Structures are given as C-alpha cells and as structure tokens.
CSV table of C-alpha atoms in Angstrom, one decimal:
chain,number,residue,atom,x,y,z
A,1,MET,CA,98.0,-9.5,-55.4
A,2,ALA,CA,95.6,-11.9,-57.1
A,3,THR,CA,96.0,-15.6,-56.5
A,4,ARG,CA,97.3,-17.5,-59.5
A,5,LEU,CA,94.7,-19.8,-61.0
A,6,PHE,CA,97.1,-22.5,-62.0
A,7,GLY,CA,98.7,-24.6,-59.3
A,8,THR,CA,101.5,-27.1,-59.4
A,9,ASP,CA,99.5,-29.5,-61.6
A,10,GLY,CA,96.9,-27.5,-63.6
A,11,VAL,CA,93.8,-26.0,-62.2
A,12,ARG,CA,92.3,-28.1,-59.4
A,13,GLY,CA,89.5,-27.7,-56.9
A,14,THR,CA,85.9,-28.8,-56.0
A,15,ALA,CA,83.8,-29.5,-59.0
A,16,ASN,CA,81.0,-27.0,-59.4
A,17,ASP,CA,82.7,-24.7,-56.9
A,18,LEU,CA,86.0,-23.7,-58.4
A,19,ILE,CA,85.8,-26.0,-61.4
A,20,THR,CA,82.6,-24.9,-63.0
A,21,PRO,CA,81.4,-25.3,-66.6
A,22,GLU,CA,81.9,-21.6,-67.1
A,23,LEU,CA,85.5,-21.7,-65.9
A,24,ALA,CA,86.2,-24.8,-68.0
A,25,MET,CA,84.8,-23.1,-71.1
A,26,LYS,CA,86.8,-19.9,-70.5
A,27,LEU,CA,90.0,-21.9,-70.0
A,28,ALA,CA,89.4,-23.8,-73.2
A,29,GLN,CA,88.7,-20.7,-75.2
A,30,ALA,CA,91.9,-19.1,-73.9
A,31,ALA,CA,94.0,-22.3,-74.5
A,32,ALA,CA,92.6,-22.4,-78.0
A,33,VAL,CA,94.3,-19.2,-78.8
A,34,VAL,CA,97.5,-19.6,-76.7
A,35,LEU,CA,98.3,-23.3,-77.5
A,36,GLY,CA,96.4,-23.5,-80.7
A,37,HIS,CA,96.1,-20.5,-83.0
A,38,GLU,CA,99.2,-18.7,-81.8
A,39,GLN,CA,101.5,-21.8,-82.0
A,40,SER,CA,100.1,-24.2,-84.5
A,41,GLN,CA,101.3,-24.5,-88.1
A,42,ARG,CA,97.9,-25.9,-89.1
A,43,GLU,CA,95.0,-23.9,-90.5
A,44,ARG,CA,92.8,-25.8,-88.0
A,45,PRO,CA,94.6,-26.7,-84.7
A,46,VAL,CA,94.0,-30.1,-83.1
A,47,ALA,CA,93.5,-31.0,-79.4
A,48,VAL,CA,93.1,-34.3,-77.6
A,49,VAL,CA,90.7,-34.3,-74.6
A,50,ALA,CA,90.4,-37.1,-72.0
A,51,ARG,CA,89.2,-37.5,-68.4
A,52,ASP,CA,89.2,-39.9,-65.5
A,53,PRO,CA,85.8,-41.5,-64.5
A,54,ARG,CA,84.6,-38.9,-62.0
A,55,ILE,CA,81.0,-38.0,-62.6
A,56,SER,CA,81.9,-34.3,-62.8
A,57,GLY,CA,84.3,-35.1,-65.7
A,58,GLU,CA,81.3,-35.5,-68.0
A,59,PHE,CA,80.1,-31.9,-67.7
A,60,ILE,CA,83.6,-30.5,-67.5
A,61,SER,CA,84.7,-32.3,-70.7
A,62,ALA,CA,81.6,-31.1,-72.5
A,63,ALA,CA,82.3,-27.5,-71.5
A,64,ILE,CA,86.0,-27.9,-72.5
A,65,GLU,CA,85.1,-29.4,-75.9
A,66,ALA,CA,82.5,-26.7,-76.5
A,67,GLY,CA,85.0,-24.0,-75.7
A,68,LEU,CA,87.6,-25.5,-78.0
A,69,ALA,CA,85.4,-26.3,-81.0
A,70,GLY,CA,83.6,-23.0,-80.7
A,71,SER,CA,87.1,-21.3,-80.9
A,72,GLY,CA,88.0,-23.2,-84.1
A,73,ILE,CA,89.9,-26.2,-82.7
A,74,ASP,CA,89.3,-29.7,-83.9
A,75,VAL,CA,88.9,-32.0,-80.9
A,76,TYR,CA,89.6,-35.7,-80.5
A,77,ASP,CA,87.5,-36.9,-77.5
A,78,ALA,CA,89.5,-39.9,-76.1
A,79,GLY,CA,87.0,-40.6,-73.3
A,80,VAL,CA,88.2,-42.1,-70.0
A,81,LEU,CA,92.0,-42.6,-70.1
A,82,PRO,CA,95.0,-42.2,-67.8
A,83,THR,CA,96.9,-38.9,-67.8
A,84,PRO,CA,100.0,-40.6,-69.3
A,85,ALA,CA,97.9,-42.1,-72.1
A,86,THR,CA,96.6,-38.6,-73.0
A,87,ALA,CA,100.2,-37.3,-73.0
A,88,PHE,CA,101.2,-40.2,-75.3
A,89,LEU,CA,98.3,-39.6,-77.7
A,90,VAL,CA,99.0,-35.9,-78.0
A,91,ALA,CA,102.5,-36.9,-79.2
A,92,ASP,CA,101.3,-39.9,-81.3
A,93,LEU,CA,98.8,-37.8,-83.1
A,94,ASP,CA,101.1,-34.8,-83.4
A,95,ALA,CA,98.2,-32.8,-81.9
A,96,ASP,CA,98.9,-29.2,-81.0
A,97,PHE,CA,97.9,-29.7,-77.3
A,98,GLY,CA,95.9,-31.9,-74.9
A,99,VAL,CA,93.5,-31.5,-72.0
A,100,MET,CA,93.3,-34.0,-69.2
A,101,ILE,CA,90.4,-33.6,-66.7
A,102,SER,CA,91.3,-35.2,-63.4
A,103,ALA,CA,92.1,-34.6,-59.8
A,104,SER,CA,94.5,-37.5,-59.6
A,105,HIS,CA,94.5,-39.2,-56.2
A,106,ASN,CA,92.0,-36.6,-54.7
A,107,PRO,CA,88.5,-37.8,-53.7
A,108,ALA,CA,85.6,-37.8,-56.2
A,109,PRO,CA,84.1,-34.3,-55.4
A,110,ASP,CA,87.3,-32.7,-56.6
A,111,ASN,CA,88.4,-32.3,-60.2
A,112,GLY,CA,91.0,-30.6,-62.3
A,113,ILE,CA,91.9,-29.3,-65.7
A,114,LYS,CA,95.5,-29.9,-66.9
A,115,PHE,CA,96.8,-28.8,-70.3
A,116,LEU,CA,99.6,-30.6,-72.2
A,117,ALA,CA,101.8,-28.9,-74.7
A,118,ARG,CA,102.7,-30.3,-78.1
A,119,GLY,CA,104.5,-33.6,-77.7
A,120,GLY,CA,102.5,-34.4,-74.6
A,121,LYS,CA,104.8,-32.3,-72.3
A,122,LYS,CA,103.9,-30.3,-69.2
A,123,LEU,CA,103.0,-26.7,-69.8
A,124,SER,CA,105.5,-24.0,-68.9
A,125,ASP,CA,104.6,-21.5,-66.2
A,126,ALA,CA,104.8,-18.8,-69.0
A,127,ASP,CA,102.2,-20.6,-71.1
A,128,GLU,CA,99.9,-21.1,-68.1
A,129,ASP,CA,100.2,-17.4,-67.3
A,130,ARG,CA,99.4,-16.5,-70.9
A,131,ILE,CA,96.3,-18.7,-70.8
A,132,GLU,CA,95.2,-17.1,-67.5
A,133,ALA,CA,95.7,-13.6,-69.0
A,134,ARG,CA,93.9,-14.5,-72.2
A,135,MET,CA,90.8,-15.5,-70.2
A,136,GLU,CA,90.1,-11.8,-69.7
A,137,LEU,CA,89.8,-11.1,-73.4
A,138,GLU,CA,87.1,-11.8,-75.9
A,139,ALA,CA,87.1,-15.4,-77.2
A,140,PRO,CA,87.4,-16.1,-80.9
A,141,ARG,CA,84.0,-16.5,-82.6
A,142,PRO,CA,84.5,-18.3,-86.0
A,143,GLN,CA,81.5,-18.9,-88.1
A,144,GLY,CA,80.2,-21.6,-90.5
A,145,GLY,CA,82.8,-24.1,-91.6
A,146,ASP,CA,85.5,-22.4,-89.5
A,147,VAL,CA,84.3,-23.8,-86.2
A,148,GLY,CA,86.0,-27.0,-84.9
A,149,GLN,CA,84.7,-30.5,-85.0
A,150,VAL,CA,84.5,-33.0,-82.1
A,151,ARG,CA,85.3,-36.6,-83.1
A,152,ARG,CA,85.3,-39.7,-80.9
A,153,PHE,CA,88.8,-41.1,-80.7
A,154,SER,CA,87.7,-44.7,-80.9
A,155,ASP,CA,91.1,-46.4,-80.9
A,156,ALA,CA,92.7,-44.3,-78.2
A,157,GLU,CA,93.0,-47.0,-75.6
A,158,ASP,CA,94.2,-49.6,-78.1
A,159,ARG,CA,97.0,-47.3,-79.3
A,160,TYR,CA,98.1,-46.7,-75.7
A,161,VAL,CA,98.1,-50.5,-74.9
A,162,LEU,CA,100.2,-51.3,-77.9
A,163,HIS,CA,102.7,-48.6,-77.0
A,164,LEU,CA,103.0,-50.0,-73.5
A,165,LEU,CA,103.5,-53.6,-74.7
A,166,ALA,CA,106.3,-52.3,-77.1
A,167,THR,CA,108.3,-51.1,-74.0
A,168,LEU,CA,108.5,-54.6,-72.4
A,169,PRO,CA,112.1,-56.0,-72.0
A,170,HIS,CA,110.6,-59.4,-70.9
A,171,ARG,CA,107.1,-60.9,-71.0
A,172,LEU,CA,105.2,-61.7,-67.8
A,173,ASP,CA,104.4,-65.3,-68.5
A,174,GLY,CA,104.2,-67.3,-65.3
A,175,LEU,CA,103.5,-64.3,-63.0
A,176,LYS,CA,100.4,-63.8,-61.0
A,177,VAL,CA,99.7,-60.1,-60.5
A,178,VAL,CA,97.0,-58.3,-58.5
A,179,LEU,CA,96.1,-54.9,-60.0
A,180,ASP,CA,94.3,-52.2,-57.9
A,181,CYS,CA,93.0,-49.6,-60.3
A,182,ALA,CA,91.6,-47.2,-57.7
A,183,HIS,CA,88.2,-47.3,-59.6
A,184,GLY,CA,90.0,-44.8,-61.8
A,185,ALA,CA,91.2,-44.2,-65.3
A,186,ALA,CA,93.3,-47.3,-65.7
A,187,SER,CA,90.4,-49.7,-64.9
A,188,GLY,CA,90.1,-50.7,-68.5
A,189,CYS,CA,93.7,-50.5,-69.9
A,190,SER,CA,95.8,-51.8,-67.0
A,191,PRO,CA,94.2,-55.2,-66.8
A,192,GLU,CA,94.2,-55.5,-70.6
A,193,VAL,CA,97.9,-54.7,-71.0
A,194,PHE,CA,99.1,-57.0,-68.1
A,195,THR,CA,97.0,-59.8,-69.5
A,196,ASP,CA,98.3,-59.2,-73.0
A,197,ALA,CA,101.9,-59.2,-71.6
A,198,GLY,CA,101.3,-62.8,-70.3
A,199,ALA,CA,100.5,-62.4,-66.6
A,200,GLU,CA,97.7,-64.1,-64.7
A,201,VAL,CA,95.8,-61.1,-63.5
A,202,VAL,CA,93.5,-60.6,-60.5
A,203,VAL,CA,91.8,-57.2,-60.6
A,204,ILE,CA,90.4,-55.1,-57.7
A,205,GLY,CA,89.2,-51.5,-57.6
A,206,ALA,CA,88.2,-51.5,-61.3
A,207,ASP,CA,84.5,-50.8,-61.2
A,208,PRO,CA,84.2,-47.0,-61.5
A,209,ASN,CA,80.8,-45.5,-61.0
A,210,GLY,CA,81.7,-41.9,-61.0
A,211,VAL,CA,81.8,-41.3,-57.3
A,212,ASN,CA,84.1,-44.2,-56.0
A,213,ILE,CA,87.4,-43.1,-57.5
A,214,ASN,CA,90.2,-43.5,-54.9
A,215,ASP,CA,87.7,-44.5,-52.2
A,216,GLY,CA,89.5,-47.1,-50.1
A,217,TYR,CA,91.4,-48.4,-53.2
A,218,GLY,CA,94.5,-47.3,-55.1
A,219,SER,CA,98.0,-46.1,-54.2
A,220,THR,CA,96.8,-44.1,-51.3
A,221,HIS,CA,94.9,-47.0,-49.7
A,222,LEU,CA,97.1,-50.2,-50.1
A,223,GLU,CA,95.4,-52.4,-47.5
A,224,LYS,CA,93.0,-54.1,-49.9
A,225,LEU,CA,95.8,-54.8,-52.3
A,226,GLN,CA,97.9,-56.3,-49.6
A,227,GLU,CA,95.0,-58.6,-48.5
A,228,ALA,CA,94.4,-59.6,-52.1
A,229,VAL,CA,98.0,-60.5,-52.8
A,230,LEU,CA,98.1,-62.8,-49.8
A,231,GLU,CA,94.7,-64.2,-50.5
A,232,HIS,CA,95.5,-65.1,-54.1
A,233,LYS,CA,99.1,-66.1,-53.4
A,234,ALA,CA,100.2,-63.6,-56.1
A,235,ASP,CA,103.8,-62.8,-57.0
A,236,LEU,CA,103.2,-59.1,-56.6
A,237,GLY,CA,100.6,-56.4,-56.5
A,238,ILE,CA,100.4,-53.0,-58.4
A,239,ALA,CA,98.4,-50.0,-57.3
A,240,HIS,CA,97.6,-47.0,-59.4
A,241,ASP,CA,96.0,-43.7,-58.4
A,242,GLY,CA,92.9,-42.2,-60.0
A,243,ASP,CA,94.6,-40.9,-63.2
A,244,ALA,CA,97.2,-43.7,-63.2
A,245,ASP,CA,100.3,-41.4,-63.3
A,246,ARG,CA,101.8,-43.2,-60.3
A,247,CYS,CA,102.4,-46.7,-59.1
A,248,LEU,CA,103.2,-48.3,-55.8
A,249,ALA,CA,103.7,-52.1,-55.4
A,250,VAL,CA,103.3,-54.9,-52.8
A,251,ASP,CA,105.5,-57.9,-52.7
A,252,HIS,CA,104.3,-61.6,-52.3
A,253,GLU,CA,104.4,-61.3,-48.5
A,254,GLY,CA,102.2,-58.1,-48.6
A,255,ALA,CA,105.0,-55.6,-47.8
A,256,VAL,CA,104.7,-52.2,-49.5
A,257,VAL,CA,107.4,-51.3,-52.1
A,258,ASP,CA,107.4,-47.5,-52.3
A,259,GLY,CA,108.6,-45.2,-55.1
A,260,ASP,CA,112.2,-45.1,-53.9
A,261,GLN,CA,112.5,-48.8,-53.9
A,262,ILE,CA,110.9,-49.0,-57.3
A,263,MET,CA,113.3,-46.4,-58.7
A,264,ALA,CA,116.2,-48.4,-57.2
A,265,ILE,CA,115.0,-51.6,-58.9
A,266,LEU,CA,114.5,-49.9,-62.2
A,267,ALA,CA,117.8,-47.8,-62.1
A,268,LEU,CA,119.8,-51.0,-61.5
A,269,ALA,CA,118.0,-52.8,-64.3
A,270,LEU,CA,118.6,-50.0,-66.8
A,271,LYS,CA,122.2,-49.7,-65.8
A,272,GLU,CA,122.6,-53.5,-66.3
A,273,ALA,CA,121.1,-53.1,-69.8
A,274,GLY,CA,123.3,-50.1,-70.6
A,275,ARG,CA,120.2,-47.8,-70.9
A,276,LEU,CA,120.6,-45.5,-67.8
A,277,LYS,CA,121.9,-42.3,-69.3
A,278,ASP,CA,125.1,-41.2,-67.6
A,279,ASP,CA,124.4,-43.7,-64.9
A,280,THR,CA,122.2,-41.1,-63.2
A,281,LEU,CA,118.8,-41.2,-61.5
A,282,VAL,CA,116.8,-37.9,-60.9
A,283,ALA,CA,114.9,-37.9,-57.6
A,284,THR,CA,113.6,-35.2,-55.2
A,285,VAL,CA,115.1,-34.1,-51.9
A,286,MET,CA,112.4,-36.2,-50.1
A,287,SER,CA,113.7,-39.5,-51.5
A,288,ASN,CA,115.2,-41.7,-48.8
A,289,LEU,CA,118.9,-41.6,-48.2
A,290,GLY,CA,118.9,-45.3,-48.5
A,291,LEU,CA,118.2,-44.9,-52.3
A,292,THR,CA,121.3,-42.7,-52.7
A,293,LEU,CA,123.5,-45.1,-50.7
A,294,ALA,CA,122.4,-48.2,-52.6
A,295,LEU,CA,122.8,-46.6,-56.0
A,296,GLN,CA,126.2,-45.1,-55.1
A,297,GLU,CA,127.4,-48.6,-54.3
A,298,ALA,CA,126.4,-49.7,-57.8
A,299,GLY,CA,128.1,-46.7,-59.5
A,300,ILE,CA,124.9,-44.7,-60.0
A,301,SER,CA,124.6,-41.0,-59.2
A,302,VAL,CA,121.4,-39.4,-57.8
A,303,LYS,CA,120.6,-35.9,-59.0
A,304,GLN,CA,118.3,-34.2,-56.5
A,305,THR,CA,115.5,-31.7,-57.3
A,306,ALA,CA,112.8,-29.8,-55.4
A,307,VAL,CA,109.7,-31.8,-54.6
A,308,GLY,CA,107.2,-32.2,-57.4
A,309,ASP,CA,107.2,-34.2,-60.6
A,310,ARG,CA,107.6,-31.0,-62.7
A,311,TYR,CA,111.0,-30.4,-61.1
A,312,VAL,CA,112.0,-34.0,-61.7
A,313,LEU,CA,111.1,-33.5,-65.4
A,314,GLU,CA,113.1,-30.3,-65.6
A,315,GLY,CA,116.1,-32.0,-64.0
A,316,MET,CA,115.7,-34.9,-66.5
A,317,ARG,CA,115.4,-32.6,-69.5
A,318,GLU,CA,118.4,-30.5,-68.5
A,319,GLY,CA,120.7,-33.5,-68.5
A,320,GLY,CA,118.9,-35.7,-71.0
A,321,PHE,CA,118.5,-38.4,-68.2
A,322,SER,CA,116.4,-41.5,-68.8
A,323,LEU,CA,114.9,-42.2,-65.4
A,324,GLY,CA,113.5,-40.1,-62.6
A,325,GLY,CA,110.7,-40.0,-60.0
A,326,GLU,CA,109.4,-39.4,-56.5
A,327,GLN,CA,108.8,-41.5,-53.4
A,328,SER,CA,105.1,-41.2,-54.0
A,329,GLY,CA,105.4,-43.5,-57.1
A,330,HIS,CA,105.6,-40.9,-59.9
A,331,VAL,CA,108.3,-42.6,-62.1
A,332,ILE,CA,109.3,-41.1,-65.5
A,333,PHE,CA,111.0,-43.1,-68.3
A,334,SER,CA,112.0,-40.5,-70.8
A,335,ASP,CA,112.6,-43.1,-73.4
A,336,PHE,CA,108.9,-44.0,-73.4
A,337,ALA,CA,106.9,-41.2,-71.7
A,338,THR,CA,106.8,-37.5,-71.1
A,339,THR,CA,105.2,-37.8,-67.6
A,340,GLY,CA,104.8,-40.3,-64.8
A,341,ASP,CA,103.1,-43.4,-66.0
A,342,GLY,CA,101.8,-45.9,-63.4
A,343,VAL,CA,100.8,-48.6,-65.8
A,344,LEU,CA,104.2,-48.4,-67.6
A,345,THR,CA,106.0,-48.5,-64.2
A,346,GLY,CA,104.1,-51.5,-63.0
A,347,LEU,CA,104.8,-53.4,-66.2
A,348,GLN,CA,108.6,-52.6,-65.9
A,349,ILE,CA,108.6,-53.9,-62.3
A,350,ALA,CA,106.8,-57.1,-63.2
A,351,SER,CA,109.0,-57.6,-66.2
A,352,ARG,CA,112.1,-57.3,-64.0
A,353,VAL,CA,110.7,-60.0,-61.6
A,354,ALA,CA,110.0,-62.3,-64.6
A,355,GLN,CA,113.3,-61.6,-66.2
A,356,THR,CA,115.5,-62.2,-63.1
A,357,GLY,CA,113.4,-65.0,-61.5
A,358,ARG,CA,113.9,-63.1,-58.2
A,359,SER,CA,110.9,-62.1,-56.0
A,360,LEU,CA,109.9,-58.4,-55.7
A,361,LYS,CA,110.9,-58.7,-52.0
A,362,GLU,CA,114.4,-59.7,-53.0
A,363,LEU,CA,114.7,-57.0,-55.7
A,364,ALA,CA,113.4,-54.3,-53.3
A,365,ALA,CA,116.0,-55.4,-50.7
A,366,GLN,CA,118.7,-54.0,-53.0
A,367,MET,CA,117.9,-50.8,-51.2
A,368,THR,CA,117.8,-50.5,-47.4
A,369,ARG,CA,115.2,-47.8,-46.5
A,370,LEU,CA,116.4,-45.7,-43.5
A,371,PRO,CA,113.7,-44.8,-40.9
A,372,GLN,CA,112.3,-41.4,-42.0
A,373,VAL,CA,110.2,-39.2,-39.6
A,374,LEU,CA,108.3,-36.2,-41.0
A,375,ILE,CA,106.7,-33.5,-38.8
A,376,ASN,CA,104.7,-30.6,-40.1
A,377,VAL,CA,105.2,-27.5,-37.9
A,378,LYS,CA,102.2,-25.2,-38.4
A,379,ASN,CA,101.6,-21.4,-37.9
A,380,VAL,CA,105.3,-20.4,-38.3
A,381,ASP,CA,107.2,-17.8,-40.3
A,382,LYS,CA,108.5,-20.1,-43.0
A,383,THR,CA,110.5,-17.3,-44.7
A,384,LYS,CA,113.0,-17.3,-41.9
A,385,VAL,CA,113.6,-21.1,-41.7
A,386,SER,CA,117.0,-20.9,-43.6
A,387,SER,CA,118.2,-17.6,-41.9
A,388,ASP,CA,117.3,-18.0,-38.2
A,389,GLU,CA,120.5,-18.7,-36.3
A,390,GLY,CA,118.8,-20.7,-33.6
A,391,VAL,CA,117.1,-23.0,-36.1
A,392,GLN,CA,120.3,-23.5,-38.1
A,393,SER,CA,122.3,-24.2,-35.0
A,394,ALA,CA,119.9,-26.9,-34.1
A,395,VAL,CA,120.1,-28.3,-37.6
A,396,ALA,CA,123.9,-28.3,-37.5
A,397,ALA,CA,123.9,-30.2,-34.1
A,398,ALA,CA,121.6,-32.8,-35.5
A,399,GLU,CA,123.7,-33.2,-38.6
A,400,THR,CA,126.8,-33.6,-36.5
A,401,GLU,CA,125.2,-36.3,-34.5
A,402,LEU,CA,124.1,-38.2,-37.6
A,403,GLY,CA,127.3,-37.8,-39.6
A,404,GLU,CA,127.2,-39.8,-42.8
A,405,THR,CA,124.5,-42.2,-41.4
A,406,GLY,CA,121.5,-39.9,-41.7
A,407,ARG,CA,120.1,-36.7,-43.1
A,408,VAL,CA,118.1,-33.6,-42.0
A,409,LEU,CA,115.8,-31.5,-44.2
A,410,LEU,CA,113.7,-28.5,-43.3
A,411,ARG,CA,111.4,-27.4,-46.1
A,412,ALA,CA,109.0,-24.5,-46.2
A,413,SER,CA,105.5,-25.2,-47.6
A,414,GLY,CA,104.7,-23.5,-50.8
A,415,THR,CA,101.1,-22.8,-49.8
A,416,GLU,CA,100.8,-22.6,-46.0
A,417,PRO,CA,102.6,-21.0,-43.0
A,418,LEU,CA,104.2,-24.4,-42.4
A,419,VAL,CA,107.7,-25.9,-42.2
A,420,ARG,CA,108.2,-29.6,-42.8
A,421,VAL,CA,110.9,-31.2,-40.7
A,422,MET,CA,112.3,-34.5,-42.0
A,423,VAL,CA,115.0,-36.6,-40.3
A,424,GLU,CA,116.5,-39.9,-41.5
A,425,ALA,CA,118.6,-42.0,-39.2
A,426,PRO,CA,119.7,-45.6,-38.9
A,427,ALA,CA,117.2,-46.2,-36.1
A,428,GLU,CA,113.5,-45.1,-35.8
A,429,ASP,CA,113.9,-43.8,-32.2
A,430,ALA,CA,116.9,-41.6,-33.1
A,431,ALA,CA,115.0,-40.2,-36.2
A,432,ARG,CA,112.0,-39.4,-34.1
A,433,ARG,CA,114.0,-37.8,-31.2
A,434,LEU,CA,115.9,-35.5,-33.5
A,435,ALA,CA,112.8,-34.6,-35.6
A,436,GLU,CA,110.8,-33.7,-32.5
A,437,SER,CA,113.7,-31.6,-31.2
A,438,LEU,CA,114.0,-29.7,-34.4
A,439,ALA,CA,110.3,-29.2,-34.7
A,440,ASP,CA,110.3,-27.7,-31.2
A,441,SER,CA,113.1,-25.4,-32.2
A,442,VAL,CA,111.2,-24.2,-35.3
A,443,LYS,CA,108.1,-23.6,-33.3
A,444,GLU,CA,109.9,-21.7,-30.5
A,445,ARG,CA,111.9,-19.5,-32.9
A,446,LEU,CA,109.5,-18.9,-35.7
A,447,SER,CA,106.0,-19.1,-34.2
A,448,LEU,CA,103.5,-16.6,-35.5
A,449,GLY,CA,101.7,-16.6,-32.1
C-alpha cells in the first residue's frame, strides 16, 4: 500500500529531498482545484501564502505561488508570518484557502507545506486525500487574463498585531517580559505586540538568517530564556517555536511553566470571567493528572482526546468549547483563533499576571504537577498492546498500586513499531519503578526479536 503523503500536520520532510519545488508546484496545482475551483463561489478563487524564515521557504513559496497563479488562483503573498497569523488572515480576508510553509519546531534543513481551509481551519483528511489524488491528474492551464495574480500582502503583520491586541483582557504596563522568538516567524510581530500592549520587552532569538531557526533557542531549548529572565530580573519569559503556534513560559525564578500549567492558569481565568464554555477544558491523554485534579477542585471538567492538536480541535468543535491544548504548549482559544497561537497565549499569560498582581510562579502553583516518567519501548508489536493478557495484567497491578493518586498510559506509536509507557505517581521514584517494570513487560511479551 502506498504511503500517504500528508502526515499529521501537512506534508513535511527535508527541503530539496522530499519537499522539492516540483512537489510544491504539484501540490499547489492540485489544491487550486480541490480547495479553489471546486469549492469557491468566486470566479477567481483567492489564497493566502506565508512562510517561516527558513532559507528553503523562499524557493518553496515561489513554486507554490507559481502553481496557484498558473492554475487561476489569485495569491496574497504575506511573507514571513506565524502559522496562526496565516490562519487568521485567511479568515479575515475571507480567502478560499491558505498555505503555510514551515516545519514548526524542526531544524532548518526541514520544511513543510500545510494547507488551511476557508476560515483558517485545518484541512480534513478527506480534503487532503482529494488533493493527493488530484496530483495525478493534469493541472488546469488557463490562458491570458484567466491566470491568477500574485500580490504582496503589505499590511498582513499589522492586521495580525491589531487582532492580538484586541484580545487583551488587561494591558501589560509595569511588566518586564523576555521573549525568545526561536529565530523564527514571530521575530517581528511578537516583540511589537508585547511592546504595544505596554510591557518592557527584552528580546532574544529574533535574528533569523534562514538557517538558525530553532537552533539553541525557542520552546524546545529554554536554557537561554531562563538565563535571560534571571539576568534582566524580568517578571516572566515567553518562548515560541519556529512557526509560533506554541508557547512555553519561564517564571521570574527561571522555572519552566509548561503547557499544562499554562492551560490551568488560563482555564481558571476564563472561568472567573464567565467565558469558559461549559466550564470545560479540552486536553490530550498526555496532559499531567495534576491538571485534571486542580481543575476538578475548581469545578472545571477536563475532556481528554488523543495526542495531537488536530484531535484537540475536533474535541473543541464537537462541544463548542472555548479552550484546549497540549502539554507541549499548543493552546487554542476558539474565541480568537482556529489553531494554536503562541503569541496570543503568551499575551494572555502576561495579561493574567498583570491583572492579578500575582507572579507567574504563584499562578502556576494553582496546579501541582505529578512526577511523570515516559519510556519508549522499541521494536515491539504495538498492535497487541491492548489485547495481550500479560501486559494488561501488569497495567492492572500498577493501577491498583497507584489508586487515585496516579495514572498509567500505554500508547502505540502511529508511525513506528514502538509503545510509549507513561506513569504518573506522587513520587518520582515510584513513577520510574512502575514505568520501568511495565516497559520490561511490554518488551518481554511483545518483542519482535
């Protein structure tokens, strides 16, 4: 069976290996038909194209725009922008679809092509499959005045900044904030919006040169942010990833505040303001049990989904919920965005600090994070993890020992012969002991040799 081209977040791989100009153009030509001509009410469909600052994004965006315009699509080239900004602009312009060229938190040699449906929403699996199938057919070849035009979207960043400022419940006057932009797509707009919101801003990791994106900076490398917060005696630090769809934070003492703690802070703030729909947060099964316990105490339910922001979004849409996210820092405010937005999330955290007069450390302490140990067990038959009696017996024994004070999760990888064993317990040594025991059981019972 042929491998599906689209992964969990668009088409992603090494630039000029998998992600070639030829592939980019064919994808664009196919999307022009599936998302443009077949679905648009316009005589000439419209698309927004943006990218992160990777050097390969220049030739990929050129190929994408050529494929779209050559297929009769008018293109707004928004230049370097965060993924959530692109999603916002698709909706704001009422464009038929959007294209974001980015590999998110991956290193510079990688790149990716992600399509956004009308309204700035993630594409359905069915539309992705239709695009992939359409790539096998002849592309449209309009002539003369029927070809598309490519226009520079000159006020794209300004529109996004104004949108973000309009979401603020409280200005940031009096706060000192360190921003780590990962040498990525938020290097321009994040410092601008935090400054406009009233904060004193110290910026690191905001000098993209095409090859330094995510290199030692950003939400996957928090050490420099921790150092800068302490050096500048800042109130807090905010870290984005390369395309700024996620956010992690650092408190004034340099301690990391992860996505679960961020969601706890924001869920409690929204409930207090009467804006948390059905007093419910949507989070994945990998979120810390401490998040559920803290929110239950405050009268907030946690709806769990499979791992991946697309599943969080599905869970939010099904119930019309207003807040959801992942431990990694993808946080989605459905009132303001259709996808995770790291700049928006950072603003809301800082606004909560300013509004309450409480430190980020104090706000994060509203949730007690249980020790969590994760072990990847490789080269095993992952299809039997939920049916093997020996493995399930070991899981039951661990759950009995933990009772209500901890949690066990065994999860098969979607792409490898691998099972992830996760245990949460009140103490680190108990979590590690049980996780190692379960990992041994999985290896012994399900090994592929």
